[in-house]
XYZ file of C-alpha atoms in Angstrom:
439
model
C 131.552 74.224 107.132
C 133.984 75.198 109.592
C 134.539 78.794 109.813
C 137.950 79.896 111.624
C 136.919 83.814 112.986
C 140.030 84.370 115.074
C 143.021 82.626 116.034
C 140.905 81.484 119.009
C 137.694 80.932 117.579
C 136.610 78.787 114.961
C 132.092 78.420 113.941
C 130.324 75.768 112.759
C 127.845 77.248 109.846
C 124.882 75.164 108.433
C 124.588 75.552 104.808
C 127.419 76.738 103.492
C 130.284 75.061 101.644
C 132.971 75.995 98.744
C 133.602 74.716 95.095
C 137.033 75.281 94.441
C 137.026 79.087 96.112
C 133.338 80.179 95.053
C 130.879 79.941 98.438
C 127.553 77.564 97.713
C 124.590 77.603 99.755
C 123.556 73.556 100.175
C 120.816 72.014 101.687
C 118.844 69.048 101.880
C 115.490 68.809 100.444
C 113.266 67.415 103.639
C 112.438 64.152 102.360
C 108.344 64.716 102.504
C 109.147 67.742 99.806
C 111.690 66.330 97.435
C 109.200 65.188 94.676
C 107.824 68.457 94.409
C 111.702 69.941 94.148
C 113.272 66.946 91.960
C 115.865 66.536 94.073
C 117.279 65.800 97.248
C 119.555 68.551 97.645
C 119.865 72.565 96.402
C 122.674 73.998 96.187
C 123.252 77.305 94.394
C 126.190 79.775 94.026
C 126.713 82.414 96.090
C 128.706 84.095 93.835
C 131.981 85.048 96.064
C 134.806 83.994 97.579
C 134.915 86.543 100.297
C 133.727 84.462 103.528
C 132.309 87.380 105.013
C 129.680 88.356 101.919
C 129.318 84.667 102.392
C 127.417 85.035 105.152
C 126.487 87.335 104.001
C 124.152 86.369 100.983
C 123.487 83.041 103.100
C 121.468 84.431 105.814
C 118.255 85.177 103.521
C 118.641 82.546 101.598
C 118.414 79.782 103.893
C 115.694 81.693 105.670
C 113.566 81.398 102.046
C 113.841 78.245 101.517
C 112.469 76.946 105.410
C 109.609 79.655 104.568
C 109.276 78.480 101.320
C 109.378 74.458 102.688
C 106.862 75.873 105.223
C 104.322 76.738 102.339
C 104.430 74.080 100.734
C 103.353 71.875 103.461
C 100.424 74.207 104.218
C 99.470 74.116 100.229
C 99.299 71.142 98.212
C 98.655 73.322 95.618
C 101.800 74.837 95.728
C 104.828 74.823 93.612
C 108.180 75.826 94.307
C 109.020 79.435 93.407
C 112.862 78.991 91.342
C 110.387 76.088 89.313
C 107.106 78.039 88.939
C 109.643 80.591 87.010
C 111.125 78.128 84.954
C 107.857 76.956 84.293
C 106.545 79.568 82.741
C 109.782 79.892 80.861
C 109.355 76.443 79.264
C 105.774 76.938 78.377
C 105.908 79.671 76.123
C 109.201 77.921 74.032
C 106.674 74.898 73.804
C 103.955 77.247 73.158
C 106.225 78.808 70.169
C 107.142 75.508 68.911
C 104.180 73.603 67.718
C 104.948 70.106 68.340
C 108.181 70.827 70.687
C 106.425 69.293 74.004
C 105.191 65.337 71.980
C 108.890 65.488 70.470
C 110.127 65.931 74.425
C 107.900 64.286 76.036
C 106.202 61.222 74.938
C 109.066 59.077 74.685
C 109.075 59.365 78.512
C 105.481 58.957 78.400
C 105.209 55.683 76.738
C 108.135 54.707 78.568
C 106.644 55.072 81.617
C 103.079 53.365 81.134
C 105.198 50.557 79.114
C 106.734 49.468 82.718
C 103.395 49.559 84.297
C 101.084 46.507 84.544
C 97.678 47.928 82.166
C 99.783 49.942 79.792
C 97.228 51.285 77.706
C 95.153 52.949 81.195
C 98.691 54.563 82.237
C 99.037 56.116 79.031
C 96.026 57.881 79.128
C 95.605 58.720 82.692
C 99.065 59.315 84.333
C 99.821 62.704 86.234
C 102.750 64.033 83.814
C 104.355 64.396 87.490
C 105.162 60.671 87.354
C 107.287 60.914 84.193
C 108.032 64.545 83.561
C 110.787 66.549 86.026
C 108.922 69.182 87.913
C 109.332 72.123 85.764
C 107.914 69.937 82.654
C 104.663 68.766 84.253
C 103.824 72.644 85.895
C 104.836 73.722 81.984
C 102.545 70.986 80.563
C 99.867 72.311 83.050
C 100.088 75.672 82.817
C 99.586 75.026 78.028
C 96.475 72.680 78.749
C 94.869 75.568 81.693
C 96.060 78.497 79.412
C 97.637 80.339 82.297
C 100.150 81.700 79.674
C 96.897 84.077 78.529
C 97.027 84.956 82.005
C 98.396 87.655 83.847
C 101.226 87.109 85.632
C 102.847 88.891 88.751
C 105.549 90.530 86.165
C 102.692 91.434 84.218
C 101.039 93.666 87.608
C 104.082 95.599 87.949
C 104.107 96.265 84.714
C 101.053 97.580 84.666
C 100.970 99.648 88.151
C 104.307 101.193 86.957
C 102.547 102.016 83.554
C 99.666 103.732 85.145
C 101.272 105.271 88.158
C 102.102 108.977 88.648
C 105.355 108.868 89.525
C 106.246 104.898 87.424
C 108.221 107.066 85.256
C 110.628 108.293 88.125
C 113.311 106.164 88.216
C 113.824 106.278 92.272
C 110.211 105.272 92.510
C 110.655 102.260 89.595
C 113.422 101.496 91.561
C 111.500 101.107 95.546
C 108.781 98.980 93.539
C 110.771 97.287 91.475
C 113.034 95.385 94.627
C 110.137 95.293 97.061
C 108.492 93.142 93.748
C 111.407 91.006 93.494
C 111.698 89.375 96.822
C 107.355 88.622 96.389
C 108.957 86.895 92.476
C 111.949 84.827 94.329
C 109.889 83.642 97.141
C 106.803 82.434 94.851
C 107.870 82.815 91.440
C 106.489 84.062 88.598
C 102.780 82.712 89.523
C 99.113 83.933 87.655
C 97.983 86.604 89.938
C 94.717 84.705 90.278
C 97.336 81.429 91.613
C 98.655 84.014 94.338
C 98.003 82.212 97.519
C 97.978 83.419 101.383
C 99.695 80.651 102.527
C 101.763 82.305 100.089
C 101.638 85.556 102.035
C 102.038 84.446 105.382
C 105.164 82.489 104.045
C 106.676 85.925 102.752
C 106.216 87.460 105.593
C 107.809 84.264 107.822
C 110.758 85.005 105.213
C 111.298 88.206 105.969
C 111.197 88.098 109.029
C 113.874 85.481 109.211
C 116.183 87.454 107.838
C 116.370 89.827 110.679
C 114.135 92.778 109.612
C 112.269 95.237 112.066
C 108.343 94.165 112.081
C 107.811 98.129 110.391
C 110.139 97.413 107.706
C 107.873 94.362 106.820
C 105.270 96.689 107.161
C 106.386 98.970 104.355
C 106.786 96.291 101.703
C 103.667 95.119 102.067
C 102.641 98.257 101.755
C 104.640 98.269 98.572
C 102.943 94.778 97.081
C 99.499 95.445 98.262
C 99.397 98.532 95.892
C 100.802 97.032 93.344
C 98.332 93.913 93.553
C 95.226 96.660 94.579
C 95.668 97.976 90.613
C 96.211 94.459 89.420
C 93.289 92.980 90.792
C 91.099 95.862 89.917
C 91.784 96.840 86.622
C 92.544 93.021 85.560
C 89.288 92.394 86.641
C 90.482 89.209 88.756
C 87.713 89.198 90.798
C 88.996 88.363 94.559
C 89.950 89.233 96.691
C 93.776 89.337 97.009
C 95.872 87.395 99.179
C 98.070 90.238 100.740
C 94.825 92.276 101.684
C 94.528 93.570 105.633
C 97.633 90.481 105.814
C 98.991 90.590 109.868
C 102.490 90.439 111.459
C 103.118 88.504 114.106
C 104.150 91.352 117.254
C 103.746 93.872 114.421
C 106.253 96.963 116.399
C 107.107 94.528 119.476
C 110.668 95.303 117.620
C 110.745 98.858 117.337
C 114.123 100.543 118.617
C 112.646 103.814 120.366
C 114.880 106.993 118.647
C 117.983 107.858 119.192
C 116.894 112.030 120.470
C 120.753 113.527 121.449
C 120.499 115.901 124.854
C 121.661 119.432 124.660
C 125.151 118.729 125.749
C 125.092 116.146 123.360
C 124.811 118.819 121.022
C 126.154 121.256 121.928
C 129.391 119.563 121.856
C 128.485 117.889 118.950
C 128.293 121.597 117.459
C 131.201 122.537 118.637
C 133.096 119.866 116.994
C 131.447 120.425 113.731
C 132.009 123.940 113.464
C 135.977 123.253 112.968
C 135.319 120.570 110.435
C 135.778 121.487 106.524
C 134.555 118.237 105.569
C 130.880 117.704 103.015
C 130.102 114.872 105.822
C 130.343 117.722 108.869
C 128.414 120.288 106.056
C 125.429 118.376 105.921
C 125.189 117.229 110.227
C 125.868 120.913 110.702
C 123.061 122.060 108.000
C 120.916 119.485 109.344
C 121.371 120.035 113.022
C 119.640 123.764 113.703
C 116.512 122.774 110.364
C 115.854 118.983 111.135
C 115.472 117.864 107.511
C 116.045 114.448 106.479
C 119.524 113.709 104.840
C 117.636 113.452 101.715
C 116.675 116.819 101.563
C 119.927 118.913 102.040
C 122.567 116.222 100.270
C 120.064 116.366 97.171
C 119.956 120.292 97.409
C 121.376 121.957 94.489
C 123.236 125.617 95.335
C 120.724 128.161 93.865
C 118.411 126.837 96.885
C 120.720 128.520 99.453
C 119.574 131.506 99.438
C 122.042 133.617 101.781
C 121.295 137.587 100.242
C 118.121 136.895 101.419
C 116.861 139.405 105.203
C 116.207 136.363 106.040
C 118.316 133.461 104.723
C 116.933 130.403 103.797
C 117.101 127.045 102.096
C 114.540 126.201 99.590
C 113.721 122.828 99.559
C 111.949 120.917 96.119
C 112.417 117.942 94.406
C 115.063 118.174 91.194
C 117.044 116.156 88.729
C 118.762 113.670 90.897
C 116.435 113.474 93.360
C 112.362 113.517 94.530
C 110.707 114.867 97.938
C 108.869 112.014 99.887
C 106.086 114.315 100.240
C 104.349 117.082 98.908
C 104.041 118.816 102.176
C 108.131 118.419 101.967
C 108.583 121.301 99.071
C 109.185 124.185 101.475
C 111.383 126.852 102.019
C 113.356 126.692 106.035
C 114.998 129.628 107.365
C 118.958 129.196 108.552
C 120.333 129.829 111.320
C 123.074 129.234 114.335
C 125.180 126.186 113.314
C 123.729 125.556 110.342
C 123.490 129.419 108.787
C 127.525 129.292 109.482
C 127.377 125.236 107.624
C 125.600 126.625 105.053
C 128.451 129.971 104.053
C 130.791 127.028 104.044
C 128.930 125.015 101.327
C 127.564 128.090 99.077
C 131.516 128.223 98.909
C 133.216 124.618 98.116
C 131.107 124.079 95.391
C 132.168 126.986 93.932
C 130.006 127.645 90.257
C 128.541 123.918 90.572
C 125.251 123.075 89.871
C 124.858 120.654 93.029
C 125.537 121.969 96.881
C 127.507 118.274 97.224
C 128.278 117.337 93.567
C 129.536 114.094 94.954
C 125.746 112.579 96.400
C 124.316 114.681 93.269
C 123.091 111.123 91.671
C 120.278 108.729 92.452
C 120.357 107.225 95.461
C 122.169 109.789 96.587
C 120.891 110.232 99.790
C 121.992 106.617 100.764
C 125.515 107.200 100.467
C 124.711 110.291 102.397
C 123.536 108.609 105.338
C 126.041 105.831 105.551
C 128.958 108.885 105.366
C 126.383 111.258 108.558
C 125.707 108.516 110.119
C 129.978 106.846 110.049
C 130.766 110.570 111.563
C 127.667 111.044 113.944
C 128.106 107.236 115.533
C 130.713 107.692 118.540
C 128.022 110.234 119.173
C 125.864 107.611 119.555
C 122.996 109.415 117.482
C 121.763 109.247 113.565
C 121.205 111.587 110.645
C 117.471 111.274 111.693
C 118.283 111.853 115.455
C 118.224 115.716 114.622
C 114.831 115.183 113.478
C 113.109 114.065 116.429
C 115.720 116.593 118.448
C 114.510 119.688 116.303
C 111.044 118.472 117.200
C 111.877 118.234 120.854
C 112.888 121.427 121.063
C 110.447 123.500 118.937
C 107.804 121.695 121.327
C 109.371 122.799 124.397
C 110.512 126.442 123.227
C 106.527 126.007 122.617
C 106.586 126.873 119.156
C 102.423 125.374 117.446
C 101.959 121.915 115.769
C 101.353 123.744 112.314
C 104.408 126.016 112.753
C 106.686 122.633 113.650
C 105.057 120.993 110.641
C 105.360 123.712 108.683
C 109.159 123.942 109.156
C 109.897 120.006 109.355
C 107.615 119.634 106.008
C 104.955 117.131 107.069
C 101.991 117.022 105.663
C 99.357 119.389 108.497
C 96.097 117.723 109.280
C 93.951 120.869 109.801
C 92.482 121.753 105.805
C 92.975 125.012 106.710
C 96.288 125.039 107.075
C 97.315 124.159 103.248
C 94.817 127.936 102.127
C 97.175 130.960 101.975
C 100.615 131.396 101.228
C 101.582 129.228 104.923
C 103.680 130.233 108.041
C 106.383 133.221 107.428
C 110.121 132.480 106.805
C 109.834 135.531 109.850
C 107.720 133.398 111.855
C 109.578 129.754 111.573
C 112.682 131.917 112.040
C 111.618 133.491 115.592
C 110.776 129.398 116.281
C 114.327 128.514 115.457
C 116.287 130.752 116.662
C 114.622 129.808 120.722
C 115.679 126.341 119.923
C 119.160 126.766 118.820
C 121.932 124.851 119.697
C 125.028 127.275 118.949
């Protein structure tokens, strides 16, 4: 399909077409795989009339089918994901309605046998895939193998969320469900024990084809491994699951170095932020001197900002709209310099409210906060996470020891001794933050 990107430029985009005003994916199935799909073409609505949105949706779908084709060629037992999922639903219906399979499929079995040289032998011995659609043949196989009584991938996820200590937390559930949905979209909702190594490898290939960096792919694999480890253990599946110890080609080689602003950049930015009253600017200003994760600031309650103490500080703790990344993330952090001034602004603007920043006091509000702050910082060539790296560097240059740096930024410390007692005091942390402050 030709896409006009400007009055002077037109691009040809493969696998994109339109039905009426709605964009569609349109791909020709490789000749050697037509029998597994039961069709020569794949058409799938992108459910949008917007050209830009259609192009964004197209890339991961194309990557999905290309990776699936690689897998189907590598593993003769595999079937397309969509057919696998449809087959399970059909098998359930057939199992619930006695005689339905014979009513639907017997006429086709008989007709196919009668066209052969030996009708009786063909009737009794022909593979159902010869006269049924791929999803129908797979449904019959599931019933014959008794596979409906075995745990499927969707069952493994349900078990994991039921048994995991964070399984009831919305953000945790959504994160795991998002990664698991990717897996089922790739290989279908199949029995756990049917999951194969070729499927695991082609899943990684698909993620890489969509443009994900290897660090993001590894994050997805960690989530999938966690679910499978529990499922294979609890369901007593007597084999190693195929995602175990899976390698990612070129892992880490595509990582971009963290963007750490210079002191000159920070001073220029601080001067600009000090004059602004927007929520986004105030969040950035608080982060500049304290170096937290953005969710730790955007999700604060007003009561978490303690300004009337001898040492003004933030209390970073879980609340109803956001959790913390780790147990060591719960802490108190002194406010100094620009961050202290910004905290006063934030409390004043919040008034009698509960949330310090009401706009972001919701599930996944930190994602919106991150996008807004990063947009503000884009002219400086940095992101909100740059403040975290910058403070660590400034503290290190000031001579601050690792354990105090970890206490300030909420990193887990490797020393068991550091977990005893009350930890480092606000006074100690403030001394180092004053030495490292920008303003």
